[in-house]
């Protein structure tokens, strides 16, 4: 069911980018009765990639929007999460029980889902007339009365506020913050979806499993109601040219990176279709992501390595907090944006930092440091240790 048009008041808000973060922001702002338009460069709304994890801190914003049932219709509730295994023989280094425990600790379950299903659910909360497709923004120009956006087709629009939700290579970010190139991580990512009827039985378990090995790691979990298994793997690379999610490799290239791993891993890789492959980039945390009547959200503000599974969750949190701040101060949007930034930057900066650090920890060569890491994984309860992530409620005003 498509969202109804609500009475619109306050500032005219333009969102650049119609991915998960941009559409979530539009949904929250529309729900608050604010005038918002999403400008998306693609001719149709699609989500690249495949699987994602929806932890409790991602479920809360979806529930607040009233789209949680739609978003989870084909999601998979996890019984086990952060199940770490040794690359060579599958020895379990650590595993957290989620079923029942996650709800008791944080009030919500943890799920895995297809990115496209989440985007569809968010889109259903935004009226058709609030989404402009085929609108590639080419210039962002602040002026005395607001911000002017120029598009590739020569059209222009003026807004009182602009939200940059246009990803890692954000045009709005280049206007808000000092220009800088993303940093190549020295890693590449492979991604594929294995149909359930072709996947090894082991991979169909309702678990998020991470295999750790020298210089590499691989993650798999079921998605789409169990119809497929999402596989994402990370390996060293010197190739900085392939950063598009539409770039591909071959199954043979993917397998070659993990050829001497446990047979369960190699069997899973061989069962997949043509994998995507792209170079992994990141950016250092920003000390500020707001300038005048412009601000950033999601990957445009705080791109992070996917090693904590928090990219989509942080975009959802951003959207909820931004809408809360603007609703509380619609007549003073500059103050609202400052409050949004002040509330969000400490948390997203910390997540950027721990996600970056995990790349090194996951890829330790076999030896003393690796054994110490494995022992630490076994001694700690990751579900309790991550309470600062999962217990966060974006709808609650800080005390």
Coordinates of N, CA, C and O in Angstrom, one line a residue, residues 99-260:
X99 N 18.1 -16.4 19.2 CA 16.7 -16.7 19.4 C 16.3 -16.7 20.9 O 16.8 -17.4 21.7
X100 N 15.4 -15.7 21.2 CA 15.0 -15.6 22.6 C 15.9 -14.6 23.4 O 15.4 -13.8 24.1
X101 N 17.2 -14.7 23.2 CA 18.2 -13.9 23.9 C 18.1 -12.5 23.4 O 18.1 -11.5 24.2
X102 N 18.1 -12.3 22.1 CA 18.2 -11.0 21.6 C 16.9 -10.2 22.0 O 17.0 -9.0 22.3
X103 N 15.8 -10.8 21.9 CA 14.5 -10.1 22.3 C 14.6 -9.7 23.8 O 14.1 -8.6 24.2
X104 N 15.1 -10.6 24.6 CA 15.2 -10.3 26.1 C 16.1 -9.2 26.4 O 15.8 -8.3 27.2
X105 N 17.2 -9.1 25.7 CA 18.2 -8.0 25.9 C 17.8 -6.7 25.3 O 18.0 -5.7 25.9
X106 N 17.3 -6.8 24.0 CA 17.2 -5.6 23.3 C 15.7 -5.3 22.7 O 15.5 -4.3 22.0
X107 N 14.8 -6.2 23.0 CA 13.4 -6.0 22.7 C 13.1 -6.4 21.2 O 11.9 -6.2 20.9
X108 N 14.0 -6.8 20.4 CA 13.8 -7.1 19.0 C 14.7 -8.3 18.6 O 15.7 -8.5 19.2
X109 N 14.3 -9.0 17.6 CA 15.1 -10.1 17.0 C 16.1 -9.5 16.0 O 16.0 -8.3 15.7
X110 N 17.0 -10.3 15.6 CA 17.9 -10.0 14.5 C 17.5 -10.8 13.3 O 17.3 -12.0 13.4
X111 N 17.5 -10.2 12.1 CA 17.1 -10.8 10.9 C 18.2 -10.6 9.8 O 19.0 -9.7 9.9
X112 N 18.1 -11.4 8.8 CA 18.8 -11.1 7.5 C 17.7 -10.9 6.4 O 16.7 -11.5 6.5
X113 N 18.1 -10.1 5.5 CA 17.1 -9.7 4.5 C 17.8 -9.4 3.2 O 19.0 -9.1 3.1
X114 N 17.0 -9.3 2.1 CA 17.5 -8.8 0.8 C 17.3 -7.3 0.8 O 16.3 -6.8 1.2
X115 N 18.4 -6.6 0.3 CA 18.3 -5.2 0.3 C 17.1 -4.6 -0.4 O 16.5 -3.6 0.0
X116 N 16.8 -5.3 -1.5 CA 15.7 -4.8 -2.3 C 14.4 -4.8 -1.6 O 13.5 -4.0 -1.8
X117 N 14.2 -5.8 -0.7 CA 12.9 -5.9 0.0 C 12.8 -4.8 1.1 O 11.8 -4.3 1.3
X118 N 14.0 -4.5 1.7 CA 14.0 -3.3 2.6 C 13.7 -2.0 1.9 O 12.9 -1.2 2.4
X119 N 14.3 -1.8 0.7 CA 14.0 -0.6 0.0 C 12.6 -0.5 -0.4 O 11.9 0.6 -0.4
X120 N 12.0 -1.6 -0.9 CA 10.6 -1.6 -1.2 C 9.7 -1.2 -0.1 O 8.7 -0.5 -0.2
X121 N 10.0 -1.7 1.1 CA 9.2 -1.4 2.3 C 9.3 0.1 2.6 O 8.3 0.7 2.9
X122 N 10.5 0.7 2.5 CA 10.6 2.1 2.8 C 9.9 2.9 1.7 O 9.3 3.9 2.0
X123 N 10.0 2.5 0.5 CA 9.4 3.2 -0.6 C 7.9 3.3 -0.4 O 7.2 4.3 -0.8
X124 N 7.3 2.2 0.1 CA 5.9 2.2 0.3 C 5.4 3.3 1.3 O 4.2 3.6 1.3
X125 N 6.3 3.8 2.1 CA 5.9 4.9 3.0 C 6.1 6.3 2.5 O 6.0 7.3 3.2
X126 N 6.4 6.4 1.2 CA 6.7 7.7 0.6 C 5.7 7.8 -0.6 O 5.7 6.9 -1.5
X127 N 5.0 8.9 -0.7 CA 4.1 9.1 -1.9 C 4.8 9.2 -3.2 O 6.0 9.6 -3.3
X128 N 4.2 8.7 -4.3 CA 4.8 8.7 -5.6 C 5.3 10.1 -6.0 O 6.3 10.3 -6.6
X129 N 4.4 11.1 -5.7 CA 4.8 12.5 -6.1 C 6.0 13.1 -5.4 O 6.5 14.1 -5.8
X130 N 6.4 12.4 -4.3 CA 7.6 12.9 -3.6 C 8.9 12.2 -4.1 O 10.0 12.5 -3.5
X131 N 8.8 11.4 -5.1 CA 10.0 10.8 -5.7 C 10.2 11.1 -7.1 O 9.3 10.9 -7.9
X132 N 11.3 11.7 -7.4 CA 11.7 12.1 -8.8 C 12.8 11.2 -9.3 O 13.9 11.3 -8.8
X133 N 12.5 10.3 -10.2 CA 13.5 9.4 -10.8 C 14.2 10.0 -12.0 O 13.7 11.0 -12.6
X134 N 15.4 9.5 -12.4 CA 16.1 10.0 -13.5 C 16.6 11.4 -13.3 O 16.8 12.2 -14.3
X135 N 16.9 11.8 -12.1 CA 17.3 13.1 -11.7 C 18.7 13.1 -11.2 O 18.9 13.0 -9.9
X136 N 19.7 13.1 -12.0 CA 21.1 13.1 -11.6 C 21.5 14.5 -11.3 O 21.6 15.4 -12.1
X137 N 21.8 14.7 -10.0 CA 22.2 16.1 -9.5 C 23.7 16.3 -10.0 O 24.5 15.5 -9.8
X138 N 23.9 17.5 -10.6 CA 25.2 17.9 -11.0 C 25.8 19.1 -10.3 O 27.0 19.3 -10.5
X139 N 25.0 19.8 -9.6 CA 25.5 21.0 -8.9 C 24.7 21.3 -7.7 O 23.4 21.1 -7.7
X140 N 25.3 21.7 -6.6 CA 24.7 22.1 -5.3 C 25.2 23.4 -5.0 O 26.4 23.6 -4.7
X141 N 24.3 24.5 -5.0 CA 24.7 25.8 -4.8 C 23.9 26.5 -3.7 O 22.8 26.8 -3.9
X142 N 24.6 26.7 -2.5 CA 23.9 27.4 -1.4 C 23.7 28.9 -1.8 O 24.6 29.4 -2.5
X143 N 22.7 29.5 -1.4 CA 22.5 30.9 -1.6 C 21.7 31.5 -0.3 O 21.4 30.7 0.6
X144 N 21.5 32.7 -0.4 CA 20.9 33.4 0.8 C 19.6 32.8 1.3 O 19.3 32.8 2.5
X145 N 18.8 32.3 0.4 CA 17.5 31.9 0.8 C 17.4 30.3 0.8 O 16.3 29.8 1.0
X146 N 18.4 29.6 0.6 CA 18.4 28.2 0.7 C 19.5 27.5 -0.2 O 20.6 28.0 -0.2
X147 N 19.1 26.5 -1.0 CA 20.1 25.8 -1.8 C 19.4 25.5 -3.1 O 18.2 25.1 -3.2
X148 N 20.2 25.7 -4.2 CA 19.7 25.4 -5.5 C 20.4 24.1 -6.0 O 21.6 24.0 -6.0
X149 N 19.6 23.2 -6.5 CA 20.1 21.9 -7.1 C 19.9 22.0 -8.7 O 18.9 22.4 -9.2
X150 N 21.0 21.6 -9.4 CA 20.9 21.6 -10.8 C 21.1 20.1 -11.2 O 21.9 19.4 -10.6
X151 N 20.4 19.7 -12.3 CA 20.3 18.3 -12.7 C 20.9 18.2 -14.1 O 21.0 19.2 -14.9
X152 N 21.2 16.9 -14.5 CA 21.9 16.7 -15.8 C 21.0 17.1 -17.0 O 21.5 17.4 -18.0
X153 N 19.7 17.1 -16.8 CA 18.8 17.5 -17.9 C 18.6 19.0 -18.0 O 17.8 19.4 -18.8
X154 N 19.3 19.7 -17.2 CA 19.3 21.2 -17.2 C 18.2 21.8 -16.3 O 18.2 23.0 -16.1
X155 N 17.4 21.0 -15.7 CA 16.4 21.5 -14.7 C 17.1 21.9 -13.4 O 18.2 21.5 -13.1
X156 N 16.3 22.8 -12.7 CA 16.8 23.2 -11.4 C 15.7 23.2 -10.4 O 14.5 23.3 -10.8
X157 N 16.0 23.2 -9.2 CA 15.0 23.3 -8.1 C 15.6 24.0 -6.9 O 16.9 23.8 -6.7
X158 N 14.8 24.7 -6.2 CA 15.3 25.4 -5.0 C 14.7 24.7 -3.7 O 13.5 24.3 -3.8
X159 N 15.5 24.6 -2.7 CA 15.0 24.0 -1.5 C 15.5 24.8 -0.3 O 16.5 25.5 -0.4
X160 N 14.8 24.7 0.8 CA 15.2 25.3 2.0 C 16.3 24.5 2.7 O 17.2 25.1 3.4
X161 N 16.2 23.2 2.6 CA 17.2 22.3 3.1 C 17.5 21.2 2.1 O 16.7 20.7 1.4
X162 N 18.8 20.8 2.1 CA 19.2 19.7 1.3 C 19.9 18.6 2.1 O 20.8 18.9 2.9
X163 N 19.5 17.4 1.9 CA 20.1 16.2 2.6 C 20.8 15.4 1.5 O 20.2 14.9 0.6
X164 N 22.1 15.2 1.7 CA 22.9 14.4 0.8 C 22.9 13.0 1.3 O 23.5 12.6 2.3
X165 N 22.1 12.1 0.6 CA 22.1 10.7 0.8 C 22.6 9.9 -0.4 O 22.0 8.9 -0.8
X166 N 23.6 10.5 -1.0 CA 24.0 10.0 -2.3 C 25.3 9.2 -2.3 O 26.1 9.2 -3.2
X167 N 25.5 8.5 -1.1 CA 26.5 7.5 -1.1 C 28.0 7.9 -0.9 O 28.3 9.1 -0.7
X168 N 28.9 6.9 -1.1 CA 30.3 7.1 -0.9 C 30.9 8.3 -1.7 O 31.7 9.1 -1.2
X169 N 30.4 8.4 -2.9 CA 31.0 9.5 -3.8 C 30.0 10.7 -3.9 O 29.8 11.2 -4.9
X170 N 29.5 11.0 -2.8 CA 28.5 12.1 -2.6 C 28.9 13.4 -3.2 O 29.9 14.0 -2.9
X171 N 28.0 13.9 -4.1 CA 28.2 15.3 -4.6 C 28.0 16.3 -3.5 O 28.7 17.3 -3.4
X172 N 27.0 16.0 -2.7 CA 26.6 17.0 -1.6 C 27.8 17.0 -0.6 O 28.1 18.1 -0.1
X173 N 28.4 15.9 -0.3 CA 29.5 15.9 0.6 C 30.7 16.8 0.1 O 31.3 17.5 0.9
X174 N 30.9 16.8 -1.2 CA 32.0 17.6 -1.7 C 31.7 19.1 -1.6 O 32.6 19.9 -1.6
X175 N 30.4 19.5 -1.4 CA 30.0 20.8 -1.1 C 30.1 21.2 0.4 O 30.5 22.3 0.8
X176 N 29.7 20.2 1.2 CA 29.6 20.4 2.6 C 31.0 20.4 3.3 O 31.3 21.1 4.2
X177 N 31.8 19.4 2.9 CA 33.1 19.2 3.5 C 34.3 19.4 2.5 O 34.0 19.5 1.3
X178 N 35.5 19.5 3.0 CA 36.6 19.7 2.1 C 36.7 18.5 1.2 O 36.6 17.3 1.6
X179 N 37.0 18.7 -0.1 CA 37.0 17.6 -1.1 C 38.2 16.7 -0.7 O 39.3 17.1 -0.4
X180 N 38.0 15.4 -0.8 CA 39.0 14.4 -0.6 C 38.6 13.1 -1.3 O 37.4 12.8 -1.5
X181 N 39.6 12.4 -1.8 CA 39.3 11.2 -2.5 C 39.1 10.0 -1.5 O 39.8 10.0 -0.4
X182 N 38.2 9.1 -1.7 CA 38.1 7.9 -0.9 C 39.5 7.2 -0.9 O 40.2 7.2 -1.8
X183 N 39.7 6.5 0.3 CA 41.0 5.8 0.4 C 40.8 4.3 0.0 O 39.8 3.7 0.5
X184 N 41.7 3.8 -0.8 CA 41.6 2.4 -1.2 C 42.1 1.5 0.0 O 43.2 1.8 0.5
X185 N 41.4 0.5 0.4 CA 41.7 -0.3 1.5 C 42.7 -1.4 1.3 O 43.3 -1.9 2.3
X186 N 43.0 -1.7 0.0 CA 43.9 -2.8 -0.3 C 43.1 -4.1 -0.2 O 43.7 -5.2 -0.3
X187 N 41.8 -4.0 -0.2 CA 40.9 -5.2 -0.1 C 39.9 -5.2 -1.3 O 39.5 -4.1 -1.7
X188 N 39.5 -6.3 -1.8 CA 38.4 -6.4 -2.7 C 37.3 -7.3 -2.0 O 37.6 -8.1 -1.1
X189 N 36.1 -7.1 -2.5 CA 35.0 -7.8 -2.0 C 34.3 -8.7 -3.1 O 34.2 -8.2 -4.2
X190 N 34.0 -9.9 -2.8 CA 33.3 -10.7 -3.7 C 31.9 -10.9 -3.1 O 31.7 -11.0 -1.9
X191 N 30.8 -10.9 -4.0 CA 29.5 -11.2 -3.5 C 28.7 -12.0 -4.4 O 28.8 -11.8 -5.7
X192 N 28.0 -13.0 -3.9 CA 27.1 -13.8 -4.8 C 25.9 -14.3 -3.9 O 26.0 -14.3 -2.7
X193 N 24.9 -14.7 -4.6 CA 23.8 -15.4 -3.9 C 23.7 -16.8 -4.5 O 23.6 -17.0 -5.7
X194 N 23.6 -17.8 -3.6 CA 23.5 -19.2 -4.0 C 22.1 -19.6 -3.8 O 21.6 -19.5 -2.7
X195 N 21.4 -20.1 -4.8 CA 20.0 -20.6 -4.6 C 20.0 -21.7 -3.6 O 20.9 -22.5 -3.5
X196 N 19.0 -21.8 -2.8 CA 18.9 -22.7 -1.7 C 19.0 -24.2 -2.2 O 19.6 -25.0 -1.5
X197 N 18.4 -24.4 -3.3 CA 18.5 -25.8 -3.8 C 19.9 -26.2 -4.3 O 20.1 -27.4 -4.6
X198 N 20.8 -25.3 -4.5 CA 22.1 -25.6 -4.9 C 23.1 -25.4 -3.8 O 24.3 -25.8 -3.9
X199 N 22.7 -24.9 -2.6 CA 23.6 -24.6 -1.5 C 23.8 -25.8 -0.6 O 22.9 -26.6 -0.5
X200 N 25.0 -25.9 -0.1 CA 25.2 -27.0 0.9 C 24.3 -26.8 2.1 O 24.0 -25.7 2.5
X201 N 23.8 -27.9 2.6 CA 22.9 -27.9 3.7 C 23.4 -27.0 4.9 O 22.6 -26.3 5.5
X202 N 24.7 -27.1 5.1 CA 25.3 -26.3 6.2 C 25.0 -24.8 6.1 O 24.8 -24.2 7.1
X203 N 24.9 -24.3 4.9 CA 24.8 -22.9 4.7 C 23.3 -22.4 4.9 O 23.1 -21.2 4.9
X204 N 22.4 -23.3 4.9 CA 21.0 -23.0 5.1 C 20.5 -22.7 6.5 O 19.4 -22.3 6.8
X205 N 21.4 -23.0 7.4 CA 21.1 -22.8 8.9 C 20.8 -21.3 9.1 O 21.3 -20.4 8.4
X206 N 19.9 -21.0 10.0 CA 19.6 -19.6 10.3 C 20.6 -19.0 11.2 O 20.5 -18.7 12.4
X207 N 21.8 -18.8 10.6 CA 23.0 -18.3 11.3 C 23.7 -17.4 10.4 O 23.7 -17.5 9.1
X208 N 24.4 -16.4 11.0 CA 25.3 -15.5 10.3 C 26.7 -16.1 10.6 O 27.2 -15.9 11.8
X209 N 27.3 -16.7 9.6 CA 28.6 -17.4 9.9 C 29.8 -16.7 9.2 O 29.7 -16.3 8.1
X210 N 30.8 -16.5 10.0 CA 32.0 -15.8 9.5 C 33.2 -16.7 9.6 O 33.5 -17.2 10.7
X211 N 33.9 -17.0 8.5 CA 35.1 -17.8 8.4 C 36.3 -16.8 8.4 O 36.4 -16.0 7.5
X212 N 37.2 -17.0 9.3 CA 38.4 -16.1 9.4 C 39.6 -16.9 9.0 O 39.9 -18.0 9.4
X213 N 40.4 -16.2 8.1 CA 41.7 -16.8 7.7 C 42.7 -15.8 7.4 O 42.4 -14.6 7.3
X214 N 43.9 -16.2 7.1 CA 45.0 -15.3 6.7 C 44.7 -14.4 5.6 O 44.5 -14.8 4.4
X215 N 44.5 -13.1 5.8 CA 44.3 -12.1 4.7 C 42.9 -12.1 4.1 O 42.6 -11.3 3.2
X216 N 42.1 -13.0 4.6 CA 40.7 -13.2 4.0 C 39.7 -13.4 5.1 O 40.0 -13.9 6.2
X217 N 38.4 -13.1 4.8 CA 37.3 -13.7 5.5 C 36.1 -13.8 4.7 O 36.0 -13.1 3.6
X218 N 35.2 -14.7 5.0 CA 34.0 -15.0 4.2 C 32.8 -15.1 5.2 O 32.9 -15.6 6.3
X219 N 31.7 -14.5 4.7 CA 30.4 -14.4 5.5 C 29.3 -15.0 4.7 O 29.2 -14.8 3.5
X220 N 28.5 -15.8 5.4 CA 27.3 -16.3 4.6 C 26.1 -16.4 5.6 O 26.3 -16.6 6.8
X221 N 24.9 -16.2 5.0 CA 23.7 -16.3 5.8 C 22.5 -16.4 4.8 O 22.6 -15.9 3.7
X222 N 21.4 -17.1 5.2 CA 20.2 -17.2 4.3 C 19.5 -15.9 4.2 O 19.5 -15.1 5.1
X223 N 18.9 -15.6 3.0 CA 18.0 -14.5 2.8 C 16.8 -14.9 2.1 O 16.6 -16.0 1.7
X224 N 15.9 -13.9 1.8 CA 14.7 -14.1 1.0 C 13.9 -15.3 1.4 O 13.5 -16.2 0.7
X225 N 13.6 -15.3 2.7 CA 12.8 -16.4 3.3 C 13.5 -17.8 3.2 O 12.8 -18.8 3.3
X226 N 14.8 -17.8 3.1 CA 15.5 -19.0 2.9 C 15.7 -19.5 1.5 O 16.2 -20.6 1.3
X227 N 15.2 -18.7 0.5 CA 15.3 -19.1 -0.9 C 16.7 -19.0 -1.4 O 17.1 -19.6 -2.5
X228 N 17.6 -18.3 -0.7 CA 19.0 -18.1 -1.2 C 19.9 -17.9 0.0 O 19.5 -17.7 1.1
X229 N 21.2 -18.1 -0.3 CA 22.3 -17.8 0.7 C 23.1 -16.7 0.2 O 23.7 -16.7 -0.9
X230 N 23.2 -15.6 1.0 CA 24.0 -14.5 0.6 C 25.5 -14.8 1.0 O 25.7 -15.3 2.2
X231 N 26.4 -14.6 0.1 CA 27.8 -14.9 0.4 C 28.6 -13.6 0.1 O 28.5 -13.0 -1.0
X232 N 29.4 -13.1 1.1 CA 30.3 -12.0 0.9 C 31.6 -12.4 1.4 O 31.7 -12.9 2.5
X233 N 32.7 -12.1 0.6 CA 34.0 -12.5 1.0 C 35.0 -11.3 0.7 O 34.8 -10.6 -0.2
X234 N 36.1 -11.3 1.4 CA 37.0 -10.2 1.3 C 38.4 -10.8 1.2 O 38.8 -11.7 1.9
X235 N 39.2 -10.2 0.3 CA 40.5 -10.7 0.0 C 41.4 -9.5 -0.4 O 41.0 -8.5 -0.8
X236 N 42.8 -9.8 -0.3 CA 43.7 -8.7 -0.7 C 43.6 -8.3 -2.2 O 43.3 -9.2 -3.0
X237 N 43.9 -7.1 -2.5 CA 43.8 -6.7 -3.9 C 44.7 -5.5 -4.1 O 44.9 -4.6 -3.2
X238 N 45.3 -5.4 -5.2 CA 46.0 -4.2 -5.6 C 45.3 -3.4 -6.7 O 45.8 -2.4 -7.2
X239 N 44.1 -3.9 -7.1 CA 43.4 -3.3 -8.2 C 42.4 -2.2 -7.6 O 41.4 -2.6 -7.0
X240 N 42.7 -1.0 -7.9 CA 41.8 0.1 -7.4 C 40.8 0.5 -8.4 O 40.0 1.4 -8.1
X241 N 40.7 -0.1 -9.5 CA 39.9 0.4 -10.6 C 38.4 -0.1 -10.5 O 37.5 0.6 -10.9
X242 N 38.2 -1.3 -9.9 CA 36.9 -1.8 -9.9 C 36.2 -1.5 -8.6 O 36.4 -2.2 -7.6
X243 N 35.4 -0.4 -8.5 CA 34.8 -0.1 -7.3 C 33.2 -0.1 -7.5 O 32.5 0.2 -6.5
X244 N 32.8 -0.4 -8.6 CA 31.3 -0.4 -8.9 C 30.8 -1.8 -8.4 O 31.3 -2.8 -8.6
X245 N 29.6 -1.7 -7.8 CA 28.9 -2.9 -7.3 C 28.4 -3.8 -8.5 O 28.0 -4.9 -8.4
X246 N 28.4 -3.2 -9.7 CA 28.0 -3.9 -10.9 C 29.2 -4.7 -11.6 O 29.0 -5.4 -12.5
X247 N 30.4 -4.4 -11.1 CA 31.6 -5.2 -11.6 C 31.5 -6.6 -11.2 O 31.0 -7.0 -10.2
X248 N 32.0 -7.5 -12.1 CA 31.9 -8.9 -11.8 C 33.3 -9.6 -11.9 O 34.2 -9.0 -12.5
X249 N 33.4 -10.7 -11.3 CA 34.6 -11.6 -11.5 C 34.1 -12.9 -12.1 O 33.0 -13.0 -12.6
X250 N 34.8 -14.0 -11.9 CA 34.4 -15.3 -12.3 C 34.4 -16.2 -11.1 O 35.0 -15.9 -10.1
X251 N 33.6 -17.2 -11.2 CA 33.6 -18.2 -10.1 C 35.0 -18.8 -9.8 O 35.4 -19.0 -8.7
X252 N 35.7 -18.9 -10.9 CA 37.1 -19.5 -10.8 C 38.0 -18.5 -10.0 O 38.8 -18.9 -9.2
X253 N 37.9 -17.2 -10.3 CA 38.7 -16.2 -9.6 C 38.3 -16.2 -8.1 O 39.2 -16.1 -7.2
X254 N 37.0 -16.3 -7.9 CA 36.6 -16.3 -6.5 C 37.1 -17.5 -5.8 O 37.7 -17.4 -4.7
X255 N 36.9 -18.7 -6.4 CA 37.4 -19.9 -5.8 C 38.9 -19.9 -5.5 O 39.4 -20.4 -4.5
X256 N 39.6 -19.3 -6.5 CA 41.1 -19.3 -6.3 C 41.6 -18.6 -5.0 O 42.6 -19.0 -4.5
X257 N 40.8 -17.6 -4.6 CA 41.2 -16.9 -3.4 C 41.0 -17.8 -2.1 O 41.7 -17.5 -1.1
X258 N 40.1 -18.8 -2.2 CA 39.8 -19.6 -1.0 C 40.0 -21.1 -1.3 O 39.4 -21.9 -0.6
X259 N 40.9 -21.4 -2.3 CA 41.0 -22.8 -2.7 C 41.4 -23.8 -1.7 O 41.1 -24.9 -1.7
X260 N 42.2 -23.3 -0.7 CA 42.7 -24.2 0.3 C 42.0 -24.1 1.6 O 42.4 -24.6 2.7

